[in-house]
Coordinates of N, CA and C in Angstrom, one line a residue:
M479 N 130.5 -86.8 84.6 CA 130.7 -85.8 85.2 C 130.2 -85.3 86.2
I480 N 130.6 -84.9 87.5 CA 129.6 -84.6 88.6 C 129.5 -82.8 88.3
K481 N 128.6 -82.2 88.1 CA 128.1 -80.6 88.0 C 127.7 -80.2 89.4
I482 N 128.9 -79.2 89.2 CA 128.4 -78.4 91.0 C 128.1 -76.8 90.5
I483 N 127.5 -76.3 91.4 CA 127.3 -74.7 91.9 C 128.0 -74.4 93.1
I484 N 128.6 -73.1 92.8 CA 129.2 -72.4 93.9 C 128.2 -71.4 94.3
V485 N 128.1 -71.2 95.7 CA 127.3 -69.9 96.2 C 128.2 -69.4 97.3
E486 N 129.0 -68.5 97.1 CA 130.2 -67.7 97.8 C 130.0 -66.2 97.7
D487 N 129.9 -65.5 98.9 CA 130.4 -64.4 98.2 C 131.7 -63.6 98.4
D488 N 132.4 -64.0 98.9 CA 133.7 -63.8 98.6 C 134.7 -63.8 97.0
S489 N 134.8 -63.1 96.6 CA 135.1 -63.7 95.2 C 136.6 -64.1 95.0
V490 N 137.3 -64.0 95.8 CA 138.3 -65.0 95.7 C 138.7 -66.2 96.1
I491 N 137.8 -66.7 97.4 CA 137.2 -67.7 97.5 C 136.6 -68.3 96.6
R492 N 135.7 -67.8 96.0 CA 134.4 -68.5 94.9 C 135.3 -68.7 93.8
N493 N 136.6 -67.6 93.1 CA 137.2 -68.1 92.0 C 138.3 -69.0 92.1
N494 N 138.7 -69.5 93.8 CA 139.9 -70.2 93.7 C 138.8 -71.7 94.0
L495 N 138.0 -71.6 94.4 CA 136.5 -72.8 94.3 C 136.7 -73.5 92.7
T496 N 136.1 -72.3 92.3 CA 135.8 -72.7 91.1 C 137.2 -73.1 90.3
D497 N 138.2 -72.7 90.2 CA 139.6 -73.5 89.7 C 139.7 -74.8 90.3
L498 N 139.8 -74.9 91.5 CA 140.3 -76.2 92.1 C 139.2 -77.0 91.4
I499 N 137.9 -77.1 91.4 CA 136.8 -78.1 90.8 C 137.1 -78.2 89.3
N500 N 137.2 -77.4 88.7 CA 137.7 -77.6 87.4 C 138.7 -78.2 87.2
S501 N 140.0 -78.2 88.1 CA 140.9 -78.8 87.8 C 141.1 -80.3 88.1
D502 N 139.5 -81.1 88.9 CA 139.4 -82.5 88.9 C 138.8 -82.9 87.7
D503 N 139.0 -84.1 87.1 CA 138.7 -85.0 85.9 C 137.3 -85.0 86.2
D504 N 136.8 -85.5 87.3 CA 135.4 -85.9 87.5 C 134.2 -85.0 87.8
I505 N 134.8 -83.7 88.3 CA 133.9 -82.8 88.3 C 134.0 -81.8 87.7
T506 N 132.8 -80.8 87.6 CA 132.9 -79.5 87.0 C 132.1 -78.4 87.3
C507 N 132.9 -77.2 87.6 CA 131.5 -76.2 88.0 C 130.9 -75.7 86.8
T508 N 129.4 -75.6 86.9 CA 128.6 -75.3 85.8 C 128.2 -73.5 86.1
G509 N 128.6 -73.0 87.2 CA 128.4 -71.6 87.8 C 129.0 -71.4 89.3
A510 N 129.0 -69.8 89.3 CA 129.5 -69.8 90.3 C 128.8 -68.2 91.1
F511 N 128.2 -68.0 91.6 CA 127.3 -67.2 92.2 C 128.0 -66.3 93.4
G512 N 127.6 -65.0 93.8 CA 127.9 -64.5 94.9 C 126.4 -64.1 96.0
N513 N 125.6 -64.8 95.5 CA 124.4 -64.5 96.1 C 122.9 -66.0 95.8
C514 N 122.1 -66.1 96.4 CA 121.1 -67.4 96.4 C 120.5 -66.9 95.4
E515 N 120.0 -65.6 95.4 CA 119.3 -64.9 94.3 C 119.4 -65.4 92.7
D516 N 120.9 -65.0 92.8 CA 121.3 -65.3 91.6 C 121.3 -66.9 91.0
A517 N 122.1 -67.4 91.9 CA 121.7 -69.1 91.5 C 121.0 -69.7 91.2
I518 N 119.5 -69.3 92.3 CA 118.5 -69.6 91.8 C 117.8 -69.3 90.7
K519 N 118.0 -68.1 90.1 CA 117.5 -67.9 88.4 C 118.5 -69.2 87.7
H520 N 119.7 -69.0 87.7 CA 120.7 -70.3 87.0 C 120.0 -71.4 86.8
L521 N 119.3 -71.9 87.9 CA 118.9 -73.3 87.8 C 117.3 -73.1 86.6
D522 N 117.0 -72.1 85.9 CA 116.3 -72.2 84.7 C 116.5 -72.8 83.3
K523 N 118.2 -72.7 84.0 CA 118.9 -72.6 82.5 C 119.9 -74.3 83.0
E524 N 119.8 -74.8 84.1 CA 120.8 -76.0 84.2 C 120.9 -76.4 85.5
V525 N 120.4 -77.6 86.4 CA 120.5 -78.2 87.4 C 121.7 -78.8 87.7
P526 N 122.5 -78.3 89.0 CA 123.4 -79.4 88.8 C 123.4 -80.2 89.8
D527 N 124.1 -81.4 90.2 CA 124.2 -82.7 91.3 C 124.7 -82.0 92.4
V528 N 125.1 -81.0 92.9 CA 125.5 -81.0 94.2 C 126.0 -79.3 94.1
F529 N 125.3 -78.1 95.1 CA 125.5 -77.6 95.4 C 126.6 -77.2 96.8
L530 N 127.6 -75.9 96.3 CA 128.7 -76.1 97.3 C 128.4 -74.9 97.7
M531 N 127.6 -74.7 99.1 CA 127.2 -73.0 100.1 C 127.7 -73.0 101.0
D532 N 127.9 -71.2 100.9 CA 128.0 -70.7 102.0 C 127.0 -70.3 102.7
I533 N 126.9 -70.0 104.2 CA 125.9 -70.0 105.1 C 125.4 -68.7 105.3
S534 N 126.6 -67.6 105.5 CA 126.2 -66.3 105.5 C 126.7 -65.6 103.9
L535 N 125.3 -65.2 103.7 CA 125.3 -64.7 102.4 C 124.7 -63.0 102.4
P536 N 124.9 -62.0 101.4 CA 124.0 -60.9 101.3 C 122.7 -61.3 101.0
G537 N 121.7 -60.4 101.5 CA 120.7 -61.3 101.2 C 120.1 -62.3 101.5
M538 N 119.4 -63.6 100.9 CA 119.0 -64.4 101.4 C 119.7 -65.7 101.6
D539 N 120.2 -65.9 103.0 CA 121.0 -66.8 103.7 C 121.2 -68.0 102.9
G540 N 122.3 -69.0 102.8 CA 122.4 -70.1 102.4 C 121.3 -70.9 103.2
I541 N 121.0 -70.9 104.1 CA 119.9 -72.4 104.9 C 118.6 -72.3 103.8
K542 N 118.1 -70.7 104.0 CA 117.2 -70.7 103.5 C 116.7 -70.8 102.0
G543 N 117.9 -70.0 101.0 CA 118.3 -70.8 99.8 C 117.9 -72.3 99.4
M544 N 118.5 -73.1 100.5 CA 118.9 -74.4 100.6 C 117.5 -75.2 99.9
K545 N 116.5 -74.0 101.2 CA 115.2 -74.8 101.4 C 114.4 -74.5 100.3
I546 N 114.6 -73.2 99.9 CA 113.6 -72.9 98.7 C 114.2 -74.0 97.5
I547 N 115.3 -74.0 97.2 CA 116.0 -74.9 95.6 C 115.2 -76.4 96.0
L548 N 115.4 -77.1 97.3 CA 115.3 -78.3 97.7 C 113.6 -78.6 97.5
D549 N 112.9 -77.3 97.9 CA 111.2 -77.4 97.3 C 110.9 -78.0 96.2
K550 N 112.0 -77.1 95.3 CA 111.5 -77.5 93.8 C 112.6 -78.2 93.0
F551 N 113.4 -79.1 93.7 CA 115.0 -79.9 93.3 C 115.2 -81.0 94.7
P552 N 114.8 -81.8 95.1 CA 114.9 -82.9 96.1 C 116.1 -83.6 95.5
E553 N 116.5 -83.6 94.4 CA 117.6 -84.8 94.3 C 118.7 -83.9 94.3
I554 N 118.5 -82.6 94.5 CA 120.2 -82.0 94.5 C 121.0 -82.0 96.0
D555 N 122.2 -82.5 95.9 CA 123.0 -82.3 97.2 C 123.6 -81.6 97.6
F556 N 123.4 -81.0 98.9 CA 124.2 -79.8 99.5 C 125.6 -80.0 100.2
L557 N 126.3 -79.6 99.8 CA 127.6 -79.2 100.6 C 127.9 -78.1 101.5
M558 N 127.8 -77.6 102.9 CA 127.9 -76.5 103.1 C 129.4 -76.1 103.5
L559 N 129.5 -74.7 103.2 CA 131.3 -74.8 103.1 C 131.0 -73.7 103.9
T560 N 131.8 -73.0 105.3 CA 131.7 -71.8 106.0 C 132.5 -72.0 107.0
V561 N 132.8 -70.7 107.6 CA 133.3 -70.7 108.6 C 132.9 -70.5 110.4
H562 N 131.3 -70.7 110.5 CA 130.8 -70.7 111.5 C 130.6 -72.1 112.2
S563 N 131.0 -71.6 113.9 CA 131.3 -73.0 114.6 C 130.3 -73.2 115.6
D564 N 128.9 -72.7 115.3 CA 127.9 -72.9 116.3 C 127.1 -73.9 115.9
S565 N 127.2 -74.9 117.2 CA 126.4 -76.4 116.8 C 124.9 -76.1 116.4
E566 N 124.6 -75.0 116.6 CA 122.7 -74.9 116.4 C 122.9 -74.7 114.6
L567 N 123.5 -74.0 114.6 CA 123.1 -73.5 112.9 C 124.0 -74.8 112.2
I568 N 124.8 -75.4 112.8 CA 125.2 -76.8 111.7 C 124.0 -77.5 112.1
F569 N 123.4 -77.6 112.7 CA 122.2 -78.9 112.9 C 121.3 -78.0 112.2
K570 N 120.7 -76.6 112.1 CA 119.8 -76.0 111.4 C 119.9 -76.1 109.9
A571 N 121.4 -76.2 109.5 CA 121.8 -76.9 108.2 C 121.4 -77.8 107.9
I572 N 121.8 -78.9 108.7 CA 121.7 -80.2 108.3 C 120.1 -80.9 108.6
K573 N 119.3 -80.2 109.5 CA 118.3 -80.7 109.6 C 117.4 -79.9 107.7
S574 N 117.7 -79.1 107.6 CA 117.1 -78.0 106.4 C 117.5 -79.1 105.0
G575 N 118.3 -80.0 105.1 CA 118.4 -80.8 103.9 C 120.2 -80.9 103.9
A576 N 121.2 -80.2 104.4 CA 122.4 -80.3 104.0 C 123.1 -82.0 104.0
C577 N 123.6 -82.0 103.3 CA 124.7 -83.5 103.1 C 125.8 -83.4 103.8
G578 N 126.2 -82.7 103.8 CA 127.6 -82.7 104.3 C 128.0 -80.8 104.7
Y579 N 129.5 -81.0 105.8 CA 129.5 -79.7 106.5 C 130.8 -79.9 106.5
L580 N 131.5 -78.8 105.8 CA 132.9 -78.1 106.1 C 133.3 -76.9 106.2
D581 N 134.1 -77.0 107.2 CA 134.7 -75.3 107.7 C 135.6 -75.2 106.3
K582 N 136.0 -73.5 106.6 CA 137.0 -73.5 105.0 C 138.2 -73.5 105.3
S583 N 138.3 -73.9 106.3 CA 140.0 -74.2 106.6 C 140.1 -76.4 106.1
A584 N 139.1 -76.5 105.6 CA 139.3 -77.8 105.0 C 140.4 -77.7 103.9
T585 N 141.0 -78.6 103.6 CA 142.0 -78.6 102.5 C 141.7 -78.7 101.3
E586 N 142.5 -78.4 99.9 CA 141.2 -78.6 98.5 C 141.3 -80.0 98.4
Q587 N 142.0 -81.2 99.2 CA 141.8 -82.3 98.5 C 140.4 -82.7 99.1
K588 N 140.5 -82.3 100.7 CA 138.8 -82.7 101.4 C 137.7 -82.3 101.1
I589 N 138.0 -80.7 100.3 CA 137.1 -80.3 99.4 C 136.6 -81.4 98.4
I590 N 137.7 -81.8 97.7 CA 137.1 -82.6 96.5 C 136.5 -84.0 96.7
D591 N 137.0 -84.5 97.7 CA 136.8 -85.8 98.2 C 135.5 -85.5 98.6
S592 N 135.1 -84.8 99.3 CA 133.9 -84.6 99.8 C 132.4 -84.1 99.0
I593 N 132.7 -83.6 97.8 CA 131.7 -83.1 96.6 C 131.3 -84.6 96.4
K594 N 132.8 -85.8 95.8 CA 132.5 -86.8 95.2 C 131.7 -88.0 96.2
E595 N 131.9 -87.6 97.6 CA 131.2 -88.5 98.9 C 129.9 -88.1 98.8
V596 N 129.4 -86.9 98.5 CA 127.8 -86.7 98.9 C 127.1 -86.8 97.5
F597 N 128.2 -86.7 96.7 CA 127.0 -87.2 95.2 C 127.3 -88.7 95.2
Y598 N 127.9 -89.5 95.5 CA 127.5 -91.0 96.0 C 126.8 -91.3 97.2
G599 N 126.4 -90.6 98.1 CA 125.2 -90.7 99.2 C 126.0 -91.0 100.7
G600 N 127.2 -90.1 100.4 CA 128.1 -89.8 102.3 C 127.3 -88.9 102.2
A601 N 127.9 -88.3 103.8 CA 127.8 -87.3 104.4 C 129.0 -86.7 105.5
P602 N 129.8 -86.1 104.4 CA 131.5 -85.8 105.0 C 131.0 -84.2 105.9
M603 N 132.0 -84.4 106.9 CA 132.1 -83.6 107.7 C 133.8 -83.3 107.8
T604 N 134.0 -82.3 108.5 CA 135.5 -81.8 108.7 C 135.6 -82.3 110.0
S605 N 136.5 -82.8 110.8 CA 136.7 -83.3 112.0 C 136.2 -82.2 112.9
R606 N 136.2 -80.8 112.8 CA 136.0 -79.6 113.4 C 134.9 -79.9 113.7
I607 N 134.2 -80.1 112.7 CA 132.3 -79.8 112.6 C 132.1 -81.1 113.5
A608 N 132.9 -82.1 113.1 CA 132.2 -83.4 113.6 C 132.1 -83.7 115.0
K609 N 132.9 -83.0 115.5 CA 133.6 -82.5 117.0 C 131.9 -82.2 117.5
L610 N 131.9 -81.0 116.7 CA 130.6 -80.1 117.2 C 129.1 -80.9 117.6
V611 N 129.2 -81.8 116.2 CA 127.7 -82.2 115.9 C 127.6 -83.7 117.3
F612 N 128.9 -84.4 117.4 CA 129.2 -85.5 118.2 C 128.6 -84.6 120.0
E613 N 129.3 -83.5 120.3 CA 129.3 -82.9 121.4 C 127.6 -82.6 121.9
S614 N 127.1 -82.1 120.7 CA 125.7 -81.4 120.5 C 124.7 -82.7 120.7
F615 N 125.5 -83.7 120.1 CA 124.0 -85.1 120.2 C 124.2 -85.2 121.8
Q616 N 125.6 -85.2 122.7 CA 125.7 -85.9 123.8 C 124.8 -85.0 124.8
E617 N 124.8 -83.5 124.4 CA 124.0 -82.9 125.2 C 122.3 -82.8 125.2
K618 N 122.1 -83.3 123.6 CA 120.7 -83.4 123.2 C 120.3 -84.6 122.7
P619 N 120.1 -85.7 123.4 CA 119.8 -87.0 122.6 C 118.7 -86.9 121.6
A620 N 119.0 -87.7 120.9 CA 117.8 -87.6 120.0 C 116.5 -88.0 120.0
S621 N 115.2 -87.7 120.0 CA 114.2 -88.2 120.6 C 113.5 -88.9 119.3
G622 N 112.6 -90.2 120.0 CA 112.5 -91.1 119.1 C 111.7 -90.8 117.6
N623 N 110.8 -89.9 117.8 CA 110.4 -88.9 116.6 C 111.2 -88.9 115.5
E624 N 112.4 -88.6 115.8 CA 113.7 -87.9 114.8 C 114.0 -89.1 114.0
T625 N 114.1 -90.2 114.6 CA 114.5 -91.3 113.7 C 113.8 -92.2 112.9
S626 N 112.4 -91.5 112.9 CA 111.0 -92.3 112.6 C 111.3 -92.4 111.2
L627 N 111.7 -93.7 110.1 CA 111.5 -93.2 109.0 C 110.3 -93.8 108.1
S628 N 109.8 -93.3 107.1 CA 108.6 -93.7 106.2 C 108.7 -95.0 105.9
N629 N 107.6 -95.3 104.9 CA 107.6 -96.4 104.6 C 108.5 -96.9 103.3
R630 N 108.6 -95.8 102.8 CA 110.0 -95.8 101.4 C 111.0 -95.6 101.8
E631 N 111.3 -95.1 103.0 CA 112.6 -94.9 103.6 C 113.0 -96.3 103.9
T632 N 112.3 -97.0 104.6 CA 112.5 -98.1 105.1 C 113.0 -98.8 103.9
D633 N 112.3 -99.3 103.0 CA 112.4 -100.0 101.7 C 113.8 -99.9 101.2
V634 N 113.9 -98.5 101.0 CA 115.3 -98.2 100.6 C 116.6 -98.5 101.5
L635 N 116.1 -98.3 103.0 CA 117.3 -99.0 103.8 C 117.4 -100.3 104.0
D636 N 116.0 -101.0 103.4 CA 116.5 -102.5 103.4 C 117.1 -103.0 102.2
L637 N 117.1 -102.2 101.2 CA 117.8 -102.6 99.8 C 119.1 -102.4 100.3
L638 N 119.2 -101.2 100.9 CA 120.8 -100.8 101.4 C 121.7 -102.1 101.6
C639 N 120.7 -102.7 102.9 CA 121.8 -103.5 103.7 C 121.4 -104.6 103.3
K640 N 121.0 -104.6 101.9 CA 121.0 -106.3 101.3 C 121.8 -105.9 99.6
G641 N 122.3 -104.7 100.1 CA 123.7 -104.6 99.1 C 123.9 -103.9 98.1
K642 N 122.4 -103.7 97.9 CA 121.7 -103.2 96.6 C 122.9 -101.8 96.3
T643 N 122.7 -101.5 94.9 CA 123.6 -100.1 94.6 C 122.4 -99.0 94.3
Y644 N 122.9 -97.9 94.1 CA 121.6 -96.9 93.9 C 120.8 -97.2 92.5
K645 N 121.2 -97.8 91.8 CA 120.6 -98.4 90.7 C 119.7 -99.4 90.6
D646 N 120.1 -99.9 91.6 CA 119.2 -101.3 92.2 C 118.1 -100.7 92.6
I647 N 118.6 -100.1 93.5 CA 117.2 -99.6 94.3 C 116.2 -98.9 93.4
S648 N 116.9 -97.9 92.9 CA 115.8 -97.3 91.5 C 115.3 -98.1 91.1
S649 N 115.7 -99.1 90.2 CA 115.3 -100.3 89.4 C 113.7 -100.9 90.2
S650 N 114.6 -101.6 91.6 CA 113.5 -102.4 92.3 C 112.4 -101.4 92.8
L651 N 112.2 -100.1 93.2 CA 111.2 -99.4 93.5 C 110.7 -98.7 92.3
K652 N 110.9 -98.6 91.1 CA 110.6 -98.2 89.9 C 110.7 -96.2 90.6
I653 N 111.9 -96.0 90.9 CA 112.0 -94.5 91.3 C 113.3 -93.7 90.5
T654 N 113.5 -92.5 90.7 CA 114.9 -92.2 89.9 C 116.1 -92.7 91.3
V655 N 117.0 -92.4 90.4 CA 118.1 -92.7 90.7 C 118.5 -91.4 92.3
G656 N 117.5 -89.8 91.3 CA 117.9 -89.0 92.2 C 116.9 -89.2 93.2
T657 N 116.0 -89.7 93.0 CA 114.9 -89.8 94.0 C 115.6 -90.7 95.1
V658 N 116.3 -91.8 94.7 CA 117.0 -92.7 96.0 C 117.9 -92.0 96.6
R659 N 118.8 -91.1 96.3 CA 119.7 -90.6 96.9 C 118.8 -89.5 98.0
H660 N 117.8 -89.0 97.6 CA 117.3 -88.2 98.3 C 116.7 -88.9 99.4
H661 N 116.4 -90.2 99.5 CA 115.7 -91.1 100.5 C 116.8 -91.2 101.3
I662 N 118.1 -91.4 101.0 CA 119.0 -91.7 101.5 C 119.9 -90.9 102.2
K663 N 119.8 -89.5 102.0 CA 119.8 -88.4 102.4 C 119.1 -88.5 103.7
N664 N 117.6 -88.3 103.3 CA 117.4 -88.2 104.7 C 116.9 -89.0 105.4
I665 N 117.7 -90.7 105.0 CA 118.0 -91.3 106.3 C 118.8 -91.4 106.9
Y666 N 120.0 -90.6 106.5 CA 121.6 -90.4 107.2 C 121.1 -89.4 108.0
R667 N 120.0 -88.9 107.7 CA 119.8 -87.1 108.7 C 119.0 -87.8 110.0
K668 N 118.2 -88.8 109.3 CA 117.0 -89.0 110.6 C 117.8 -90.2 111.4
L669 N 118.9 -91.0 111.1 CA 119.5 -91.7 111.8 C 120.5 -91.4 112.6
H670 N 121.1 -90.1 111.8 CA 122.4 -89.5 112.6 C 123.8 -90.2 112.4
V671 N 123.5 -90.4 110.9 CA 124.9 -91.1 110.5 C 125.4 -90.3 109.3
H672 N 126.4 -90.5 108.7 CA 127.4 -90.0 107.5 C 127.8 -90.9 106.8
S673 N 127.3 -92.0 106.6 CA 127.6 -93.2 105.5 C 127.0 -94.2 105.5
K674 N 126.8 -95.1 104.5 CA 126.0 -95.9 104.2 C 126.3 -97.5 105.4
S675 N 127.6 -97.7 105.6 CA 128.0 -98.5 106.7 C 127.5 -98.2 107.9
E676 N 128.1 -96.9 108.1 CA 126.8 -96.7 109.6 C 125.4 -96.7 109.4
A677 N 125.1 -96.3 108.5 CA 123.6 -96.3 108.4 C 122.9 -98.2 108.5
V678 N 123.4 -99.1 107.5 CA 123.5 -100.6 107.5 C 123.8 -100.8 109.4
A679 N 124.5 -100.6 109.8 CA 124.8 -101.2 111.4 C 124.0 -100.6 112.3
K680 N 123.7 -99.7 111.6 CA 122.4 -98.8 113.0 C 121.0 -99.8 112.8
A681 N 120.6 -99.8 111.4 CA 119.9 -100.6 110.9 C 119.4 -102.0 111.0
F682 N 120.5 -102.7 111.5 CA 120.8 -104.1 112.3 C 120.8 -103.8 113.5
K683 N 121.4 -102.6 114.3 CA 121.4 -102.9 116.1 C 120.5 -102.4 116.6
D684 N 119.5 -101.4 115.9 CA 118.1 -101.2 116.0 C 116.9 -101.7 115.6
K685 N 117.4 -103.0 114.9 CA 116.3 -103.4 114.2 C 115.2 -102.7 113.3
L686 N 116.0 -102.0 112.5 CA 114.9 -101.1 111.7 C 113.9 -101.7 110.3
I687 N 114.7 -102.7 110.5 CA 114.5 -103.6 108.9 C 113.8 -105.0 109.5

């Protein structure tokens, strides 16, 4: 069962998301909060697999909250859910550790599928967000330094290219599955890809392994 925490200041949206998540057999909402501060306090009791996080929140904003949480729990995945269409803000969220980014017009099925995709190593985006990201990359090509992988990330990518599962990689490198997922999230961010297949294709194309 994939455990989710929701952080959304609109109580109607928050309650609807909670009901939606709990209607699925594979995921469960273990906490729903109106601000980051309360969500962070809850982590003393239970740590989720995925945060479904709004960006604009009262008090601490979602990006700052995500950074604080990831400093202590790097294995947690973040899926940002927002109305924002500012490409700079989207990139700030992604560079700060967000695995996926959906706008609030996403369908219920898209939200459910995206939570599962994030948990299993993907980086989902709605089409509108993906278009903004693509356009921004065209305007601002990534520098070589942004795609530089650490030695450990290269090891993980090499095993991914050999078709190894997260569990296989965990066993081979003697690290936890959560740490494997964290490395893969960083690999996706640095390579500017959104799935395992894209990462593998880019690794062979750019001779990264």
